[in-house]
Amino acid sequence: MIVLDMSMSLDGFVVGPDDSVEEPMGRGGFRLFNWLDDRDSDGPSGQVYREAMTTRALIAGRRTFEHAGRWNGDHHDGVPMFILTHHVDEGDVPPGTAVFVTDVAEAAARAKEAAGDRNVLVHGAGAGQALLKAGLVDEIEVHLVNVLLGQGRRFFDNLPAEYIELEPIRQLVDRDVTHLRYRVVR
Amino acid sequence: MIVLDMSMSLDGFVVGPDDSVEEPMGRGGFRLFNWLDDRDSDGPSGQVYREAMTTRALIAGRRTFEHAGRWNGDHHDGVPMFILTHHVDEGDVPPGTAVFVTDVAEAAARAKEAAGDRNVLVHGAGAGQALLKAGLVDEIEVHLVNVLLGQGRRFFDNLPAEYIELEPIRQLVDRDVTHLRYRVVR
């Protein structure tokens, strides 16, 4: 199962303005990760964090991957990472368990195969949008953070004007965040 | 107290694409109001609807007002309506309890005075954004609807790149919607 998993401000941003390699979350965007201070707690934020860590493959967009310093080749516990990109420079071999993939359906298929009976985690607005457009997303977990950022990069953007119906699975409230999980209805 | 009150898709839209007088919610945008089928229920959607109806003044943007057929001069129970607009044509007197106001601070002050010890309801993305920018919003009630619309008019847009911290007050889950209420921290 493929799960989009993103921390998002109430106004829809996953990264603040002017994101770059030097400032991967954009100006002020790390505000969205304050809730991760509770990742080791017994509360809801700990629960959803531990769930995310049980995923056994990752799909991410190239921009997210580069801005995160290619995660030094390891996102969590050495799970395979499939990095969606339009173009691969000759000789550019990503580190660790990462591979570049140029086709979204191929990325989804390979990630699901790698994950076996566990879930695939998707990080990054670009990868999320590509998978949503292709109808390949099973669930969406939004960590809705109690802040308006005003500007930045949006989680949901550049999608066609078509309904995607969602079925709510779970709502968990914790310090600074509401964790909302939905199933994508197909 | 001034309360922004809007139904919004998970991807941040309050109106579908191509909204107009003929199609005030844009293509497919009425999807966002399905939860109002439960407005007379004893459940959460009934509760939040009845609360909204206890407000004793309304602020809305000109676009929302016109697309709603000027609400025939009455939004609910004849409460005063302050319609934010950039320009008023000579001789254009709005119907019923509506008046045009060109200054956002004046609209807020007059609406609060009219509401007395009750709340002011704000409808429309434009009015909401103007009041947020001016620091005049006390609470935000988002009826977060279980759908992605893909395109349309966004609730939160055109804001400066500045944090607005929110304090969660209430989360109520009902059929098709999660009602999220926040206090704006100043």
XYZ file of N, CA and C in Angstrom, chain B residues 23-181:
477
model
N -22.534 29.942 -11.675
C -22.050 28.761 -10.951
C -21.240 29.249 -9.749
N -21.948 29.675 -8.693
C -21.278 30.406 -7.606
C -20.228 29.585 -6.876
N -20.353 28.275 -6.867
C -19.348 27.447 -6.187
C -18.339 26.871 -7.166
N -18.365 27.343 -8.414
C -17.459 26.775 -9.409
C -17.900 25.368 -9.779
N -17.194 24.805 -10.729
C -17.550 23.452 -11.173
C -17.354 22.471 -10.032
N -18.435 21.851 -9.616
C -18.344 20.788 -8.617
C -18.162 21.257 -7.193
N -18.113 22.565 -6.985
C -17.783 23.070 -5.654
C -18.853 22.824 -4.605
N -20.070 22.583 -5.045
C -21.124 22.319 -4.056
C -20.867 21.019 -3.297
N -19.965 20.221 -3.849
C -19.513 19.038 -3.100
C -19.114 19.394 -1.668
N -18.599 20.607 -1.489
C -18.105 21.018 -0.168
C -19.237 21.201 0.841
N -20.463 21.288 0.350
C -21.584 21.543 1.253
C -22.399 20.288 1.573
N -21.950 19.133 1.130
C -22.702 17.903 1.448
C -22.937 17.744 2.946
N -21.955 18.171 3.725
C -22.075 17.976 5.183
C -23.241 18.771 5.749
N -23.690 19.798 5.028
C -24.822 20.590 5.513
C -26.134 19.799 5.469
N -26.118 18.650 4.789
C -27.284 17.763 4.880
C -27.558 17.374 6.325
N -26.495 17.442 7.151
C -26.637 17.063 8.566
C -26.802 18.274 9.479
N -27.147 19.413 8.887
C -27.167 20.627 9.717
C -28.250 20.600 10.782
N -29.306 19.815 10.569
C -30.364 19.728 11.578
C -30.197 18.525 12.503
N -29.069 17.833 12.357
C -28.856 16.637 13.178
C -28.450 17.022 14.591
N -28.471 16.030 15.466
C -27.971 16.238 16.827
C -26.463 16.017 16.906
N -25.861 15.638 15.799
C -24.431 15.342 15.786
C -23.594 16.598 15.642
N -22.292 16.397 15.468
C -21.349 17.516 15.392
C -21.681 18.532 14.289
N -22.109 18.039 13.126
C -22.394 18.990 12.041
C -23.592 19.872 12.389
N -24.570 19.305 13.070
C -25.685 20.117 13.545
C -25.228 21.138 14.576
N -24.362 20.681 15.462
C -23.844 21.568 16.517
C -23.099 22.770 15.935
N -22.177 22.520 15.025
C -21.389 23.646 14.500
C -22.259 24.550 13.633
N -23.236 23.958 12.946
C -24.121 24.795 12.133
C -24.956 25.724 13.023
N -25.494 25.164 14.089
C -26.309 25.995 14.987
C -25.456 27.098 15.634
N -24.230 26.746 15.972
C -23.325 27.770 16.518
C -23.118 28.917 15.534
N -22.873 28.541 14.280
C -22.644 29.583 13.267
C -23.866 30.489 13.136
N -25.042 29.885 13.321
C -26.269 30.676 13.180
C -26.501 31.621 14.357
N -25.748 31.438 15.435
C -25.915 32.353 16.565
C -25.102 33.633 16.394
N -24.280 33.684 15.348
C -23.526 34.923 15.102
C -24.513 36.026 14.763
N -24.161 37.257 15.109
C -25.122 38.347 14.959
C -24.633 39.439 14.011
N -23.599 39.122 13.230
C -23.196 40.012 12.137
C -22.358 39.189 11.170
N -22.319 39.639 9.925
C -21.581 38.918 8.888
C -20.639 39.876 8.172
N -19.420 39.386 7.906
C -18.531 40.087 6.974
C -18.302 39.146 5.800
N -18.448 39.658 4.604
C -18.182 38.833 3.422
C -17.496 39.694 2.376
N -16.818 39.038 1.459
C -16.201 39.746 0.344
C -17.232 40.013 -0.748
N -16.912 40.977 -1.584
C -17.830 41.368 -2.646
C -18.094 40.222 -3.613
N -17.058 39.476 -3.942
C -17.204 38.380 -4.897
C -18.174 37.320 -4.368
N -17.955 36.911 -3.114
C -18.843 35.927 -2.489
C -20.276 36.435 -2.470
N -20.427 37.701 -2.097
C -21.745 38.342 -1.995
C -22.466 38.313 -3.341
N -21.749 38.714 -4.393
C -22.391 38.764 -5.715
C -22.703 37.355 -6.218
N -21.765 36.433 -6.016
C -21.988 35.074 -6.510
C -23.127 34.395 -5.762
N -23.385 34.860 -4.558
C -24.491 34.287 -3.775
C -25.800 35.036 -4.036
N -25.858 35.821 -5.103
C -27.081 36.569 -5.394
C -27.404 37.562 -4.310
N -26.341 38.115 -3.720
C -26.469 39.082 -2.621
C -27.325 38.532 -1.464
N -27.394 37.214 -1.395
C -28.195 36.526 -0.360
C -29.607 37.127 -0.233
N -30.062 37.707 -1.313
C -31.379 38.388 -1.262
C -31.504 39.306 -0.055
N -30.381 39.815 0.381
C -30.411 40.791 1.468
C -30.482 40.203 2.859
N -30.436 38.860 2.962
C -30.583 38.244 4.289
C -29.752 36.970 4.358
N -28.698 36.971 5.164
C -27.896 35.749 5.281
C -28.482 34.789 6.297
N -28.670 35.226 7.501
C -29.447 34.441 8.461
C -30.108 35.373 9.462
N -31.426 35.243 9.530
C -32.217 35.975 10.533
C -32.010 37.485 10.464
N -31.699 37.974 9.291
C -31.609 39.432 9.140
C -30.453 40.085 9.863
N -29.356 39.354 10.074
C -28.204 39.978 10.745
C -27.552 40.999 9.805
N -26.970 42.057 10.370
C -26.279 43.040 9.532
C -25.145 42.380 8.745
N -25.006 42.766 7.483
C -23.976 42.192 6.617
C -23.071 43.311 6.120
N -21.800 43.168 6.373
C -20.817 44.163 5.940
C -20.011 43.557 4.797
N -20.176 44.146 3.626
C -19.606 43.558 2.414
C -18.360 44.351 2.030
N -17.211 43.697 2.143
C -15.936 44.333 1.800
C -15.805 44.460 0.288
N -15.532 45.655 -0.174
C -15.423 45.882 -1.609
C -14.426 46.996 -1.872
N -13.807 46.934 -3.047
C -12.865 47.998 -3.405
C -13.595 49.224 -3.945
N -14.767 49.006 -4.506
C -15.423 50.070 -5.256
C -16.936 49.918 -5.149
N -17.613 51.021 -4.975
C -19.081 51.018 -4.952
C -19.584 51.909 -6.077
N -20.395 51.346 -6.942
C -21.008 52.159 -8.001
C -22.033 53.097 -7.394
N -22.067 54.315 -7.929
C -23.035 55.299 -7.414
C -24.450 54.759 -7.597
N -25.216 54.866 -6.568
C -26.606 54.426 -6.639
C -26.798 52.938 -6.419
N -25.699 52.208 -6.216
C -25.824 50.774 -5.971
C -26.026 50.539 -4.480
N -27.273 50.400 -4.103
C -27.590 50.161 -2.695
C -27.904 48.680 -2.527
N -27.104 47.966 -1.736
C -27.342 46.524 -1.595
C -28.648 46.263 -0.845
N -29.224 45.091 -1.054
C -30.548 44.808 -0.479
C -30.472 44.478 1.012
N -31.626 44.563 1.636
C -31.798 44.066 3.009
C -30.841 44.703 3.982
N -30.179 43.864 4.748
C -29.329 44.334 5.840
C -27.881 44.533 5.399
N -27.620 44.473 4.091
C -26.235 44.577 3.606
C -25.812 46.021 3.400
N -24.560 46.294 3.751
C -23.954 47.584 3.406
C -22.556 47.307 2.835
N -22.134 48.184 1.943
C -20.782 48.081 1.412
C -19.813 48.839 2.309
N -18.640 48.261 2.508
C -17.589 48.916 3.292
C -16.286 48.737 2.517
N -15.504 49.792 2.397
C -14.269 49.686 1.609
C -13.023 49.517 2.484
N -13.166 49.658 3.776
C -12.002 49.550 4.659
C -12.175 48.347 5.596
N -11.145 47.515 5.647
C -11.289 46.256 6.381
C -11.410 46.493 7.888
N -10.667 47.451 8.400
C -10.749 47.736 9.845
C -12.113 48.310 10.194
N -12.643 49.124 9.318
C -13.978 49.684 9.556
C -15.034 48.576 9.526
N -14.897 47.661 8.561
C -15.854 46.546 8.487
C -15.808 45.729 9.776
N -14.593 45.447 10.264
C -14.451 44.665 11.490
C -15.072 45.388 12.676
N -14.789 46.671 12.785
C -15.292 47.446 13.929
C -16.813 47.531 13.911
N -17.356 47.814 12.740
C -18.814 47.947 12.655
C -19.510 46.604 12.883
N -18.920 45.545 12.364
C -19.533 44.227 12.541
C -19.502 43.809 14.015
N -18.370 44.076 14.680
C -18.283 43.727 16.103
C -19.283 44.523 16.930
N -19.410 45.790 16.586
C -20.384 46.619 17.305
C -21.802 46.086 17.085
N -22.093 45.725 15.846
C -23.435 45.220 15.533
C -23.715 43.898 16.244
N -22.677 43.081 16.403
C -22.872 41.759 16.995
C -22.979 41.818 18.511
N -22.531 42.915 19.103
C -22.614 43.039 20.561
C -21.799 41.962 21.239
N -22.421 41.213 22.148
C -21.668 40.166 22.855
C -21.649 38.839 22.096
N -22.152 38.829 20.872
C -22.098 37.611 20.050
C -20.961 37.706 19.038
N -20.816 36.659 18.253
C -19.712 36.604 17.300
C -20.076 37.184 15.932
N -19.010 37.511 15.217
C -19.118 37.933 13.823
C -18.658 36.760 12.954
N -19.466 36.424 11.961
C -19.117 35.349 11.030
C -18.488 35.954 9.782
N -17.400 35.334 9.320
C -16.771 35.804 8.080
C -16.874 34.709 7.031
N -17.401 35.075 5.873
C -17.539 34.131 4.756
C -16.741 34.631 3.571
N -16.065 33.730 2.907
C -15.406 34.080 1.655
C -13.905 34.180 1.833
N -13.188 33.660 0.830
C -11.731 33.644 0.908
C -11.156 35.055 0.909
N -11.699 35.928 0.068
C -11.156 37.287 -0.027
C -11.278 38.051 1.278
N -12.461 38.002 1.868
C -12.666 38.706 3.137
C -11.790 38.091 4.223
N -11.702 36.771 4.229
C -10.879 36.096 5.223
C -9.427 36.500 5.121
N -8.917 36.540 3.907
C -7.517 36.928 3.704
C -7.269 38.377 4.130
N -8.199 39.259 3.782
C -8.029 40.666 4.153
C -8.003 40.826 5.673
N -8.870 40.099 6.356
C -8.926 40.202 7.816
C -7.707 39.552 8.468
N -7.265 38.434 7.911
C -6.049 37.792 8.444
C -4.851 38.725 8.313
N -4.700 39.306 7.121
C -3.579 40.232 6.890
C -3.605 41.389 7.869
N -4.809 41.842 8.187
C -4.953 42.986 9.079
C -4.876 42.583 10.547
N -4.704 41.286 10.818
C -4.609 40.827 12.201
C -5.911 40.941 12.961
N -7.022 40.814 12.271
C -8.322 41.067 12.892
C -9.157 39.797 13.110
N -8.539 38.638 12.901
C -9.281 37.380 13.058
C -9.012 36.792 14.442
N -10.072 36.414 15.132
C -9.926 35.802 16.454
C -9.934 34.281 16.388
N -10.817 33.729 15.561
C -10.899 32.270 15.472
C -11.140 31.849 14.022
N -10.738 30.620 13.741
C -10.938 30.044 12.406
C -11.637 28.709 12.587
N -12.761 28.553 11.907
C -13.462 27.255 11.902
C -13.418 26.734 10.471
N -12.661 25.673 10.286
C -12.565 25.047 8.961
C -13.369 23.760 8.980
N -14.305 23.658 8.070
C -15.023 22.405 7.876
C -14.253 21.655 6.790
N -13.355 20.790 7.226
C -12.417 20.139 6.310
C -13.101 18.926 5.680
N -13.406 19.060 4.406
C -14.229 18.073 3.715
C -13.347 16.983 3.102
N -13.845 15.750 3.182
C -13.073 14.566 2.773
C -13.014 14.417 1.257
N -12.427 15.384 0.607
C -12.313 15.329 -0.844
C -11.140 16.203 -1.273
N -10.526 15.824 -2.386
C -9.609 16.732 -3.075
C -10.350 17.258 -4.311
N -10.387 18.565 -4.472
C -11.038 19.145 -5.663
C -10.058 19.325 -6.820
N -8.784 19.465 -6.511
C -7.762 19.582 -7.561
C -7.522 21.001 -8.025
N -8.598 21.737 -8.263
C -8.480 23.115 -8.729
C -9.580 23.952 -8.076
N -9.412 25.268 -8.133
C -10.453 26.146 -7.618
C -9.866 27.362 -6.944
N -10.660 27.933 -6.049
C -10.235 29.107 -5.300
C -9.826 28.654 -3.906
N -8.638 29.107 -3.482
C -8.120 28.643 -2.193
C -8.589 29.526 -1.039
N -8.818 28.890 0.108
C -9.160 29.647 1.308
C -7.958 30.503 1.708
N -6.797 29.869 1.848
C -5.598 30.578 2.311
C -4.701 30.835 1.116
N -4.582 32.094 0.743
C -3.803 32.457 -0.433
C -3.427 33.927 -0.293
N -2.385 34.305 -1.015
C -2.006 35.727 -1.064
C -1.686 36.321 0.293
N -1.252 35.473 1.210
C -0.869 35.993 2.531
C 0.636 36.241 2.550
N 1.098 37.140 3.386
C 2.546 37.349 3.491
C 3.223 36.144 4.146
N 4.527 36.041 3.944
C 5.291 34.918 4.492
C 5.577 35.164 5.963
N 4.526 35.097 6.759
C 4.667 35.300 8.205
C 3.868 34.239 8.926
N 4.460 33.697 9.983
C 3.723 32.738 10.804
C 2.466 33.379 11.364
N 1.400 32.630 11.340
C 0.276 32.932 12.216
C 0.065 31.663 13.027
N 0.386 31.740 14.300
C 0.268 30.562 15.157
C -1.190 30.355 15.547
N -1.575 29.098 15.613
C -2.949 28.738 15.916
C -2.989 27.837 17.146
N -4.019 28.041 17.927
C -4.219 27.177 19.096
C -5.487 26.365 18.852
N -5.367 25.048 18.808
C -6.561 24.253 18.512
C -7.564 24.321 19.646
N -8.816 24.503 19.295
C -9.867 24.582 20.301
C -10.710 23.326 20.288
N -10.965 22.801 19.070
C -11.943 21.716 18.982
C -11.781 20.962 17.677
N -11.959 19.660 17.740
C -11.967 18.819 16.547
C -13.191 17.921 16.634
N -14.081 18.053 15.665
C -15.290 17.233 15.664
C -15.393 16.515 14.328
N -15.544 15.201 14.397
C -15.622 14.400 13.178
C -17.073 14.018 12.923
N -17.540 14.222 11.715
C -18.876 13.770 11.351
C -18.813 13.233 9.924
N -19.923 12.752 9.446
C -20.007 12.220 8.090
C -19.439 13.224 7.097
N -18.421 12.850 6.395
C -17.887 13.618 5.263
C -17.030 14.813 5.635
N -16.794 15.055 6.922
C -16.149 16.319 7.286
C -15.483 16.220 8.654
N -14.412 16.979 8.834
C -13.831 17.176 10.155
C -13.891 18.669 10.457
N -14.600 19.019 11.525
C -14.732 20.433 11.897
C -13.576 20.785 12.817
N -12.710 21.681 12.353
C -11.520 22.062 13.108
C -11.625 23.531 13.504
N -11.504 23.789 14.802
C -11.613 25.177 15.248
C -10.317 25.597 15.928
